[in-house]
Short mmCIF file of C-alpha atoms in Angstrom, two decimals:
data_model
loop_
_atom_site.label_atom_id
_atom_site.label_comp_id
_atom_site.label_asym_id
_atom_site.label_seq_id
_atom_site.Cartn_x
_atom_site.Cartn_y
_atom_site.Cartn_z
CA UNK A 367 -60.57 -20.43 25.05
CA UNK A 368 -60.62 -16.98 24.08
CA UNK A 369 -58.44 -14.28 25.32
CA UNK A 370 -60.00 -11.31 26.50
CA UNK A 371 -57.44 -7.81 26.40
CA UNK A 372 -57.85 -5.06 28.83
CA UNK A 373 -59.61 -2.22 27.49
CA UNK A 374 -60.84 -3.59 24.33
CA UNK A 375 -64.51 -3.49 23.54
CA UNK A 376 -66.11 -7.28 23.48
CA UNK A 377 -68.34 -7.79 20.72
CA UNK A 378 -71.54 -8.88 22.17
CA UNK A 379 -71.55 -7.28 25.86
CA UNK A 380 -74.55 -7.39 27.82
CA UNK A 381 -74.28 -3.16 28.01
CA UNK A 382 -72.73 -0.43 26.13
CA UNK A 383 -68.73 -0.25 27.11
CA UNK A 384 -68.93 3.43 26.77
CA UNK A 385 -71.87 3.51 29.37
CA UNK A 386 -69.11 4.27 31.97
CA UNK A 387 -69.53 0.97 34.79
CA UNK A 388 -66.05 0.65 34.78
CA UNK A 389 -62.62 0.91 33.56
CA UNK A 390 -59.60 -1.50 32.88
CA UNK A 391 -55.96 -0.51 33.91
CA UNK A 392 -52.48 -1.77 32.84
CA UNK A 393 -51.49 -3.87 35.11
CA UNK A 394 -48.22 -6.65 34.36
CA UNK A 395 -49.25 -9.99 35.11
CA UNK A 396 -47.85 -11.47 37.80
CA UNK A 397 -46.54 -15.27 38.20
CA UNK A 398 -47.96 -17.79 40.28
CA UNK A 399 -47.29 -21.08 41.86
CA UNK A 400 -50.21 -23.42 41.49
CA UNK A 401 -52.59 -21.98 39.35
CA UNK A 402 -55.42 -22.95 41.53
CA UNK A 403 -56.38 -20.48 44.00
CA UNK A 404 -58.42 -19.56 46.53
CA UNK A 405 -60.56 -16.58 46.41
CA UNK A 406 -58.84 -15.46 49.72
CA UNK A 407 -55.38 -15.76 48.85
CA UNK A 408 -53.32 -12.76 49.72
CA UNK A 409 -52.67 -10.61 46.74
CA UNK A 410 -54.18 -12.51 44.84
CA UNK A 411 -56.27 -9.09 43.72
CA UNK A 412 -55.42 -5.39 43.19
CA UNK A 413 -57.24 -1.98 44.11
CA UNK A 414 -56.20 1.70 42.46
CA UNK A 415 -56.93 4.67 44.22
CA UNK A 416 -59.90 5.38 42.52
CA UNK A 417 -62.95 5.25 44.20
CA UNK A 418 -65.23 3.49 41.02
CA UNK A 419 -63.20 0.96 39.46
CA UNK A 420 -66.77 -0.50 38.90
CA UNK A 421 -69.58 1.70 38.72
CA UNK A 422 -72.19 -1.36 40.81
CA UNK A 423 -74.44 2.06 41.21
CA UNK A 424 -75.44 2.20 37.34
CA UNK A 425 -75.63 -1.55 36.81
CA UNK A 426 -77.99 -2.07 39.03
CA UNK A 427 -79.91 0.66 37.90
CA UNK A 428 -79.97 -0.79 34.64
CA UNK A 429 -80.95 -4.24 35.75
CA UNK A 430 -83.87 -3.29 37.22
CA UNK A 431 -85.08 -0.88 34.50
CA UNK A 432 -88.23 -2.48 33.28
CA UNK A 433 -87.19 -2.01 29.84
CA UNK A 434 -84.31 -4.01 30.13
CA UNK A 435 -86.58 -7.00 31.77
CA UNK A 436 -85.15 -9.59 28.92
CA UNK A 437 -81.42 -8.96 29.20
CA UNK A 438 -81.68 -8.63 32.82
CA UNK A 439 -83.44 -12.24 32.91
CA UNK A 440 -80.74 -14.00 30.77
CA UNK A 441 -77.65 -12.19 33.39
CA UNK A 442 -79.37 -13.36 36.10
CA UNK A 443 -80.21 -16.79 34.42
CA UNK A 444 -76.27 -16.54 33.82
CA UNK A 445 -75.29 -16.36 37.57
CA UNK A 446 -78.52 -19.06 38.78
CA UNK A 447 -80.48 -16.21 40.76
CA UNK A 448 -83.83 -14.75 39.94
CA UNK A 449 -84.21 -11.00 39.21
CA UNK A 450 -85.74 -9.79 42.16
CA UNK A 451 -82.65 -11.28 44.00
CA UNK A 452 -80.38 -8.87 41.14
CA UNK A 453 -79.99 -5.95 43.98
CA UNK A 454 -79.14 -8.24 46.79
CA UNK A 455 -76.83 -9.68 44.61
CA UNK A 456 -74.77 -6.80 43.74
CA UNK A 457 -74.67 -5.01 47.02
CA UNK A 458 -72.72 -8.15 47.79
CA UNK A 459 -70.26 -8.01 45.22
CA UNK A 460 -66.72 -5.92 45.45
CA UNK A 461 -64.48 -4.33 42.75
CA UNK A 462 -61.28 -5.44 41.98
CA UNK A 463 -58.15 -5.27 39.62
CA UNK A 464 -56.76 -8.56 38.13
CA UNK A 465 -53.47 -8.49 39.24
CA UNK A 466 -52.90 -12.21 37.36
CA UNK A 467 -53.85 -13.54 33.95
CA UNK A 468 -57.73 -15.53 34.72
CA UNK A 469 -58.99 -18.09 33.11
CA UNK A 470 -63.30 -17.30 34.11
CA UNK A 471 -66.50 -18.75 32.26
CA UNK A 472 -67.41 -15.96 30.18
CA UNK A 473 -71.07 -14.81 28.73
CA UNK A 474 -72.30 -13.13 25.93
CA UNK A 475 -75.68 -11.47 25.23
CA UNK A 476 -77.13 -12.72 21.65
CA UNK A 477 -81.10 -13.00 20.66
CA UNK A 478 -81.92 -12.63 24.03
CA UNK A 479 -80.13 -15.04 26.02
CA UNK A 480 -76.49 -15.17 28.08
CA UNK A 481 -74.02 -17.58 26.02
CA UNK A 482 -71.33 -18.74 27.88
CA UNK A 483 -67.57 -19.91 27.05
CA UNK A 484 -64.50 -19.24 28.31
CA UNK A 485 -62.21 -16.76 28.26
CA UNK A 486 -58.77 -15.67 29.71
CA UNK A 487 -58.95 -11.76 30.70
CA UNK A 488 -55.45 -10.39 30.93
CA UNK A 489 -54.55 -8.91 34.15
CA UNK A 490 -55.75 -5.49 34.72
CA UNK A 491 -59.14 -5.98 34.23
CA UNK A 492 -61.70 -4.64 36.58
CA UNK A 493 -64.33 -7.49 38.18
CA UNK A 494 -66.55 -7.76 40.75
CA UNK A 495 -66.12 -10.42 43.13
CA UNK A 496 -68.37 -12.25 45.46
CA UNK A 497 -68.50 -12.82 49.08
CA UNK A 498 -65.73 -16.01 48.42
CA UNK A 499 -63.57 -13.72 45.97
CA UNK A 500 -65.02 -15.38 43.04
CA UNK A 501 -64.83 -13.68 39.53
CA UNK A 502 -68.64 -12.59 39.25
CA UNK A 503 -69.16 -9.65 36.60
CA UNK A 504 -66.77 -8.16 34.38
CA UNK A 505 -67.11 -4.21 35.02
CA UNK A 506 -66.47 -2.88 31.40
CA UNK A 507 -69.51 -4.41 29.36
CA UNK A 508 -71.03 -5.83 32.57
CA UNK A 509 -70.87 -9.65 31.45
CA UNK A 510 -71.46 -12.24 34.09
CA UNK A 511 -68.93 -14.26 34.92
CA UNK A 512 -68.33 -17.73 36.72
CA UNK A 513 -65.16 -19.76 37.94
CA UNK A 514 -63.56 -21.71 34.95
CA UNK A 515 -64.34 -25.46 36.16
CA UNK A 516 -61.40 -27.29 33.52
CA UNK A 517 -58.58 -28.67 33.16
CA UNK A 518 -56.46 -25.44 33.26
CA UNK A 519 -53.45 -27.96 31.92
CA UNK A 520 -55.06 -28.05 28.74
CA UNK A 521 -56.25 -24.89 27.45
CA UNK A 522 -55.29 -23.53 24.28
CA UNK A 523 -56.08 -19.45 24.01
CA UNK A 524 -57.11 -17.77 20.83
CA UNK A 525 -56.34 -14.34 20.34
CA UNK A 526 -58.69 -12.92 18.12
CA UNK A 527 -61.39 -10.03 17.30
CA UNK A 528 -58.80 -7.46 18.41
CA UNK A 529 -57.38 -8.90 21.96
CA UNK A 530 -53.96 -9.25 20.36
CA UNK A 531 -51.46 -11.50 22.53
CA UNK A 532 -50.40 -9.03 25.17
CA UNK A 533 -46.79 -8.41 26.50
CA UNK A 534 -45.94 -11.01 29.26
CA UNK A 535 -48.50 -13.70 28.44
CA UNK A 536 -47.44 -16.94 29.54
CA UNK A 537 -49.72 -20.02 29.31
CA UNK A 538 -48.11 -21.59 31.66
CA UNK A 539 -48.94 -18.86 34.46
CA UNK A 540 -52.52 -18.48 34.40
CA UNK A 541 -54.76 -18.37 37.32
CA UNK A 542 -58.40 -20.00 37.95
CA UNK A 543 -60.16 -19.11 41.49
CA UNK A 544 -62.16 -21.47 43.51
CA UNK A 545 -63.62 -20.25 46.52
CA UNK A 546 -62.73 -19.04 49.90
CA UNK A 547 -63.75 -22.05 52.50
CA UNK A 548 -65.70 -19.07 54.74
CA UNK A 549 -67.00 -15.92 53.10
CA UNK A 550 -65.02 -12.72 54.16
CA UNK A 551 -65.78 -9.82 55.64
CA UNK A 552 -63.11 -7.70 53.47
CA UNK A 553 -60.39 -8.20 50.83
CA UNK A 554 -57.04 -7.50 51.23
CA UNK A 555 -55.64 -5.54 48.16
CA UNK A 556 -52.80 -4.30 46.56
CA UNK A 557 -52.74 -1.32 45.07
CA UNK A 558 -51.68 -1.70 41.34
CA UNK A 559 -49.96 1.66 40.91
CA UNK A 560 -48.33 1.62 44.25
CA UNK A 561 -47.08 -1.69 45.61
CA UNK A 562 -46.10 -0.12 49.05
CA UNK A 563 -49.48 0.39 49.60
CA UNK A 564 -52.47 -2.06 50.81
CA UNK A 565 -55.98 -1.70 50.67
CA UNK A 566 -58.40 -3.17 52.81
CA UNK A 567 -61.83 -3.18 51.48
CA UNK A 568 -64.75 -4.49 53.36
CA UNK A 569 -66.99 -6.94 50.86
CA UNK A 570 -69.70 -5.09 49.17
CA UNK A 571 -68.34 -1.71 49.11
CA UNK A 572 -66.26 0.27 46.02
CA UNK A 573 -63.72 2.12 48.04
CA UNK A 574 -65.85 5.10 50.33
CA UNK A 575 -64.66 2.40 53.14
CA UNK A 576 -61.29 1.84 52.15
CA UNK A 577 -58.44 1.99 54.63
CA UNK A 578 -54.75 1.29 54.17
CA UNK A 579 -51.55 0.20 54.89
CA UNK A 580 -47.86 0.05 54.63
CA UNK A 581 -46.83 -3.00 52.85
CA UNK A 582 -43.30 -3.22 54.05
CA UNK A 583 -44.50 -4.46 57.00
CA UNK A 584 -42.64 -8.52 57.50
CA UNK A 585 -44.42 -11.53 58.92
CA UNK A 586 -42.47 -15.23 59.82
CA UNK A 587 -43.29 -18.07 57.88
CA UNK A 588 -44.55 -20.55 60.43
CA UNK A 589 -43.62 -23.82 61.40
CA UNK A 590 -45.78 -26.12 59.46
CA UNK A 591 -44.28 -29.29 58.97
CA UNK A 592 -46.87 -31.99 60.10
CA UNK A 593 -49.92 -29.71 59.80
CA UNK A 594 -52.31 -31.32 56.58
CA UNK A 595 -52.02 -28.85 53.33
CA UNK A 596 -55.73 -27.25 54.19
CA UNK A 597 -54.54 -25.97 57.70
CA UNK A 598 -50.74 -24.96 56.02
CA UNK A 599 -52.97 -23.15 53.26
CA UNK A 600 -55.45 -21.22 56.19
CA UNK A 601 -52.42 -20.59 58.81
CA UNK A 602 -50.56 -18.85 55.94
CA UNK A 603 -53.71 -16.67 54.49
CA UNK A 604 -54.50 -15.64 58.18
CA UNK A 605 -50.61 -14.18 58.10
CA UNK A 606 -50.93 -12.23 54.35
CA UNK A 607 -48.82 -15.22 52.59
CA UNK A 608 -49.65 -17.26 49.59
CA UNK A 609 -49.75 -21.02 49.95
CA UNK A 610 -47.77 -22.42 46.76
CA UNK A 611 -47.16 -26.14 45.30
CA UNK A 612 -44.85 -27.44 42.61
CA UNK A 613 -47.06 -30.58 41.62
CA UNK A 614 -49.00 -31.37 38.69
CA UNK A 615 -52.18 -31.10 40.50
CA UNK A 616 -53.98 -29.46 43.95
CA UNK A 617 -52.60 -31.47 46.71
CA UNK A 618 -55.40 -32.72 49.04
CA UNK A 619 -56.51 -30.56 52.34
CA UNK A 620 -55.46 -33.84 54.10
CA UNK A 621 -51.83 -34.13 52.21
CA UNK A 622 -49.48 -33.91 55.43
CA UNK A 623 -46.65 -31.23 54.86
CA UNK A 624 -43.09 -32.15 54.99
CA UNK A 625 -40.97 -28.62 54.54
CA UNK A 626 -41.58 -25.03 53.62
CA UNK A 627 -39.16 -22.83 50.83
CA UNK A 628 -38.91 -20.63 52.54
CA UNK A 629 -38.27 -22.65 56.00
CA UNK A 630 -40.02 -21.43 59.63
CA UNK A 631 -39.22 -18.62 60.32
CA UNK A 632 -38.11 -16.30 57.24
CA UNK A 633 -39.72 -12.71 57.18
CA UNK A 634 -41.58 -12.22 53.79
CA UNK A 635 -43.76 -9.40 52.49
CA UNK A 636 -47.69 -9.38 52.17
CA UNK A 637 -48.76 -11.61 49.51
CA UNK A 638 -45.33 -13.49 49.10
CA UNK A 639 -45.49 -17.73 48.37
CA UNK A 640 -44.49 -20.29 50.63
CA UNK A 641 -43.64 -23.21 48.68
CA UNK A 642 -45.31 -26.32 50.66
CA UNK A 643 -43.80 -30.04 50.02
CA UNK A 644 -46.02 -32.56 51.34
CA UNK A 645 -45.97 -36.59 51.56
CA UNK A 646 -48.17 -39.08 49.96
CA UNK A 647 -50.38 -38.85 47.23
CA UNK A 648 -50.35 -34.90 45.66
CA UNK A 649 -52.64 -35.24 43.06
CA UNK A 650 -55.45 -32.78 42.43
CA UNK A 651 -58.26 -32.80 44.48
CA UNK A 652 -60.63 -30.44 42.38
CA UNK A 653 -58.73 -30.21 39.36
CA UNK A 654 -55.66 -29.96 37.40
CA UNK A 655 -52.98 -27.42 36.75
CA UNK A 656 -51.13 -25.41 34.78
CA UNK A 657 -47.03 -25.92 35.64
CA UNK A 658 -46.06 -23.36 37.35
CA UNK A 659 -42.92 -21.64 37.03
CA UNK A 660 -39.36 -22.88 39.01
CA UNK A 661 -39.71 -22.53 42.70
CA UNK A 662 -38.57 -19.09 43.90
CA UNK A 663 -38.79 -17.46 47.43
CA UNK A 664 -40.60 -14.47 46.33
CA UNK A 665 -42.25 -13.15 43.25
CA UNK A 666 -40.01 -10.59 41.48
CA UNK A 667 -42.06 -7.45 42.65
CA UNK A 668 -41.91 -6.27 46.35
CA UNK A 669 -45.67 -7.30 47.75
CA UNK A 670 -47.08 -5.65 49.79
CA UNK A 671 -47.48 -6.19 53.75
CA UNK A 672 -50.84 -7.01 56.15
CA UNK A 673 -53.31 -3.65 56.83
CA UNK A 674 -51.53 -2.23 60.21
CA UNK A 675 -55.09 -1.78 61.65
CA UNK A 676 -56.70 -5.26 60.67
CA UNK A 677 -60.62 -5.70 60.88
CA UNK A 678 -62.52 -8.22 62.97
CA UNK A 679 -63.13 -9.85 59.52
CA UNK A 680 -62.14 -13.12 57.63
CA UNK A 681 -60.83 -11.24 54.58
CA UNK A 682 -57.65 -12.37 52.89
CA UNK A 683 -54.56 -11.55 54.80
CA UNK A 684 -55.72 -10.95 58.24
CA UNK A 685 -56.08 -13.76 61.02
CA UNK A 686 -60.16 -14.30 61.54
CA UNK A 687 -61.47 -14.15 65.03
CA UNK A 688 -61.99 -17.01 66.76
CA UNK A 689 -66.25 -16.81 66.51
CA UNK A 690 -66.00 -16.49 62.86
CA UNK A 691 -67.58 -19.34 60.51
CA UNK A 692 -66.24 -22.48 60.25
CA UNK A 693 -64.45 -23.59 57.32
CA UNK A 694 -66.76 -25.21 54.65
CA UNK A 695 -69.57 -22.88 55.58
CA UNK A 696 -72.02 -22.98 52.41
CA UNK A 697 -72.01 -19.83 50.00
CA UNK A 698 -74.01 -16.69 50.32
CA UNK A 699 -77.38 -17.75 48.54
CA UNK A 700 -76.66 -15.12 45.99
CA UNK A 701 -73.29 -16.43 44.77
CA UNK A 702 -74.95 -19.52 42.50
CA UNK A 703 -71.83 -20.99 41.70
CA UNK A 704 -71.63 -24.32 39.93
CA UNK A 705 -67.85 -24.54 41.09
CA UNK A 706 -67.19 -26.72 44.19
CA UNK A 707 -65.49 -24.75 47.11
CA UNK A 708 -62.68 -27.26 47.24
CA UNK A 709 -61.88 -26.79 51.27
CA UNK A 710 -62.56 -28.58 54.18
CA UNK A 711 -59.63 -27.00 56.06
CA UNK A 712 -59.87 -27.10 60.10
CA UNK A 713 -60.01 -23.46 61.11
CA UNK A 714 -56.62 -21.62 61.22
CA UNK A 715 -56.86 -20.69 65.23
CA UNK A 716 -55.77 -24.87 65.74
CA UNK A 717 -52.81 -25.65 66.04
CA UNK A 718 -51.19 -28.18 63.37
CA UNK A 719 -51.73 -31.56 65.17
CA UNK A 720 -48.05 -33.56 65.83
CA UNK A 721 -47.97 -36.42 63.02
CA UNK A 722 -48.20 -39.37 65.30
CA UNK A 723 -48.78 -42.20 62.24
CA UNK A 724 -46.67 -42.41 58.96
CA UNK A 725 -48.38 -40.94 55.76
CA UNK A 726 -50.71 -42.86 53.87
CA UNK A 727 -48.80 -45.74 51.93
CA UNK A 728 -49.59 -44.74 48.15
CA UNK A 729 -50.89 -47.70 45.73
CA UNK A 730 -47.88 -47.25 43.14
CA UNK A 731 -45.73 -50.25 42.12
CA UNK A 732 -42.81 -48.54 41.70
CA UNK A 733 -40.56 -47.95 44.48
CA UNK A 734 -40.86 -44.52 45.81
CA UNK A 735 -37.95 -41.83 44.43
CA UNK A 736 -37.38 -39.07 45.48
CA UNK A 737 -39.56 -36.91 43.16
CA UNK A 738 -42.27 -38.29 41.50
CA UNK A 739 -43.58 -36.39 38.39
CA UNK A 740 -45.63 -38.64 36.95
CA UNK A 741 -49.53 -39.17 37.88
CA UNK A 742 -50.75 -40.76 40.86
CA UNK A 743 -50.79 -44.77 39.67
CA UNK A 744 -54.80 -46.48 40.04
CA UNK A 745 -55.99 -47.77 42.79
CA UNK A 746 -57.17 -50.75 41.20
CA UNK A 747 -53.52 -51.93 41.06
CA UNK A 748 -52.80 -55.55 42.27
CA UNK A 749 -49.09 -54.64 42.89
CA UNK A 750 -47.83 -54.64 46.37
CA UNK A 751 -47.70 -51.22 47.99
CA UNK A 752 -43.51 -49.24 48.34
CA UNK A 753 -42.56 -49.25 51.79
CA UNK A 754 -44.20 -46.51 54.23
CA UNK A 755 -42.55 -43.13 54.00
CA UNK A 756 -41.13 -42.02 57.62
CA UNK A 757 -43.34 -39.76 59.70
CA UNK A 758 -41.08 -36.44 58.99
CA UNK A 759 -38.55 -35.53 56.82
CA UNK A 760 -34.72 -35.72 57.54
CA UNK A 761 -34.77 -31.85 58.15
CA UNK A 762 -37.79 -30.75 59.31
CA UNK A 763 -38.74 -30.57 62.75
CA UNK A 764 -41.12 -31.89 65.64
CA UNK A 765 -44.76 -29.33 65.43
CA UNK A 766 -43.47 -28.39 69.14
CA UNK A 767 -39.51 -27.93 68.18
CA UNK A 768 -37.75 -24.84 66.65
CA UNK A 769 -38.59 -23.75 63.04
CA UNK A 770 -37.63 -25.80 60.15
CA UNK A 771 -34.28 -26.00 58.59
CA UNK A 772 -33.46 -23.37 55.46
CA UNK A 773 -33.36 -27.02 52.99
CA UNK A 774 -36.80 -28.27 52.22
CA UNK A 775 -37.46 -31.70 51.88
CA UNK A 776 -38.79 -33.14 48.78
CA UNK A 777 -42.21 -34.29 48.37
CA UNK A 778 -42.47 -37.94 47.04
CA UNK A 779 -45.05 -36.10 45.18
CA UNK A 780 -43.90 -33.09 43.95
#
């Protein structure tokens, strides 16, 4: 795993870094909690005021430059599309700021051919994303990129070749995208030099299209206990929070949640985590992760709020419309990802179904405590099941009922 520093030259880039497509800023990394997330997850990006973060104008001219007919075979090669698709491809794609360390498959360009590994580029770092906010080109030197698709709990980073460890690294707060479950119609930023400002860019445009907001603006956490973790994770993006877990892996869409820290009810600012407990098995369903960092009702700095004038779109941070695409619905052909969009999610405009049955019994032989932190035991177990956990916790709630209480309930899980 190599680390990759903002603003320093890599050694075998695809183009020139002093060819001008685009330019890193300084940016502090920001915690996380879970370090899988979605490509939609508000905040998850940043924006600066600058219209050309990434200059997608000049790449593509390069790219389909005759001359450069070999390198521009081995990018696309890189990102599993074909060069006449190359335009297409980019007039899809979106610049963005880092705003959290990101683990990303990486590529070089030696003898004639895209090598990949994988990197972690420090927050800061201007990318192009794709229609599901996936990491897709890296704007300095142009390199393709694709999501990182490993364990994220065991990495170990190099810093070497000049990206010397950077102020603020923590291993243990790293970030690797999956993919939206519905492509978006814009992205929901923050800008990185002015955190009381938002910027709402619609996908495939650099900023001419821009408009803002005031992120000061407060939404309620909603009343979620009962709903599975793939609606709590869609009704919270719709309202410009972050879905958070505490567990040593994704829990499953289909995990049934218990509490919320904060409860139903608390106002938080754009981009702000709601810590989700949930019953029954939590292990990962498309990966593992990195631990994240104590559970805390808000990052430390003040995030930013939903655009004041939100678009008809599903971008990240504003409820879709009711005709948009389902969730699941296939990637663009042009994103050639060999990542796994890990939702099924039931769109966010149902409301969480009333838990009418218990949780699923898990297959451990120990009784259950009250936090488990050890992995999920095999299912090929011949020990009798625990007992049945209850349908709700002791302080949460009926779905129909008034919002949770201020003390979240442990997950068996979590």
């Amino acid at each position: 795993m190599k680390a990759v520093a903002a603003s320093v030259p890599a050694l075998d880039p695809f183009f020139d870094e002093n060819s001008g497509l685009g330019a890193d800023a300084q940016v502090a990394s920001r915690p996380v909690r879970g370090s899988l997330q979605q490509g939609d997850t508000p905040g998850l990006y940043g924006g600066s005021k600058q219209p050309t973060v990434c200059d997608v104008a000049k790449l593509k001219q390069f790219l389909t430059d005759p001359r450069n007919d070999r390198k521009a075979q081995a990018w696309a090669h890189a990102l599993t599309i074909s060069t006449d698709r190359i335009p297409d491809y980019l007039d899809r794609l979106t610049p963005v700021l880092l705003r959290h360390d990101t683990l990303v498959k990486n590529h070089d360009y030696k003898k004639g051919k895209a090598v990949p590994y994988d990197s972690l580029l420090q927050a800061g770092i201007a990318i192009l994303v794709d229609a599901q906010g996936r990491p897709a080109v890296k704007c300095s030197c142009g390199n393709p990129l694709r999501p990182f698709a490993g364990d994220t709990n065991r990495i170990s980073v190099k810093f070497e070749d000049g990206n010397r460890e950077w102020k603020g690294y923590d291993r243990s707060s790293v970030v690797a995208v999956r993919p939206a479950p519905r492509p978006l119609e814009k992205i929901v930023l923050v800008d990185v030099e002015d955190t009381d400002r938002g910027i709402s860019r619609p996908v495939g445009t650099s900023g001419a299209k821009d408009a803002t907001f005031d992120t000061q603006e407060k939404r309620a956490v909603p009343n979620l206990a009962g709903a599975s973790f793939g609606q709590a994770r869609r009704s919270l993006t719709d309202k410009g929070l972050a879905a958070g877990y505490d567990s040593e892996g994704l829990p499953p869409d289909d995990a049934r949640v218990t509490a919320t820290d904060p409860p139903a009810g608390t106002e938080l600012g754009f981009g702000q985590y709601v810590m989700l407990s949930v019953a029954g098995d939590s292990g990962s369903s498309d990966g593992s992760t990195t631990t994240p960092p104590p559970t805390t009702t808000a990052p430390p700095q003040s995030p930013p709020s939903e655009p004041s004038t939100p678009g008809s779109g599903s971008g990240s941070g504003s409820p879709p419309p009711s005709s948009g695409p389902p969730p699941g619905t296939a990637p663009p052909p042009s994103s050639g990802s060999p990542s796994p969009p890990p939702s099924t999610s039931p769109p966010a405009t149902t409301a969480p179904p009333a838990v009418t049955t218990p949780p699923p019994v898990t297959t451990s032989t120990s009784a259950p405590p009250p936090v488990i932190t050890s992995a999920p035991a095999e299912t090929t177990s011949s020990a009798p099941p625990p007992p049945k956990t209850t349908s709700a916790p002791a302080t949460s709630e009926p779905p129909t009922s008034e919002p949770a209480s201020g003390q979240p309930t442990q997950s068996a899980t979590v």
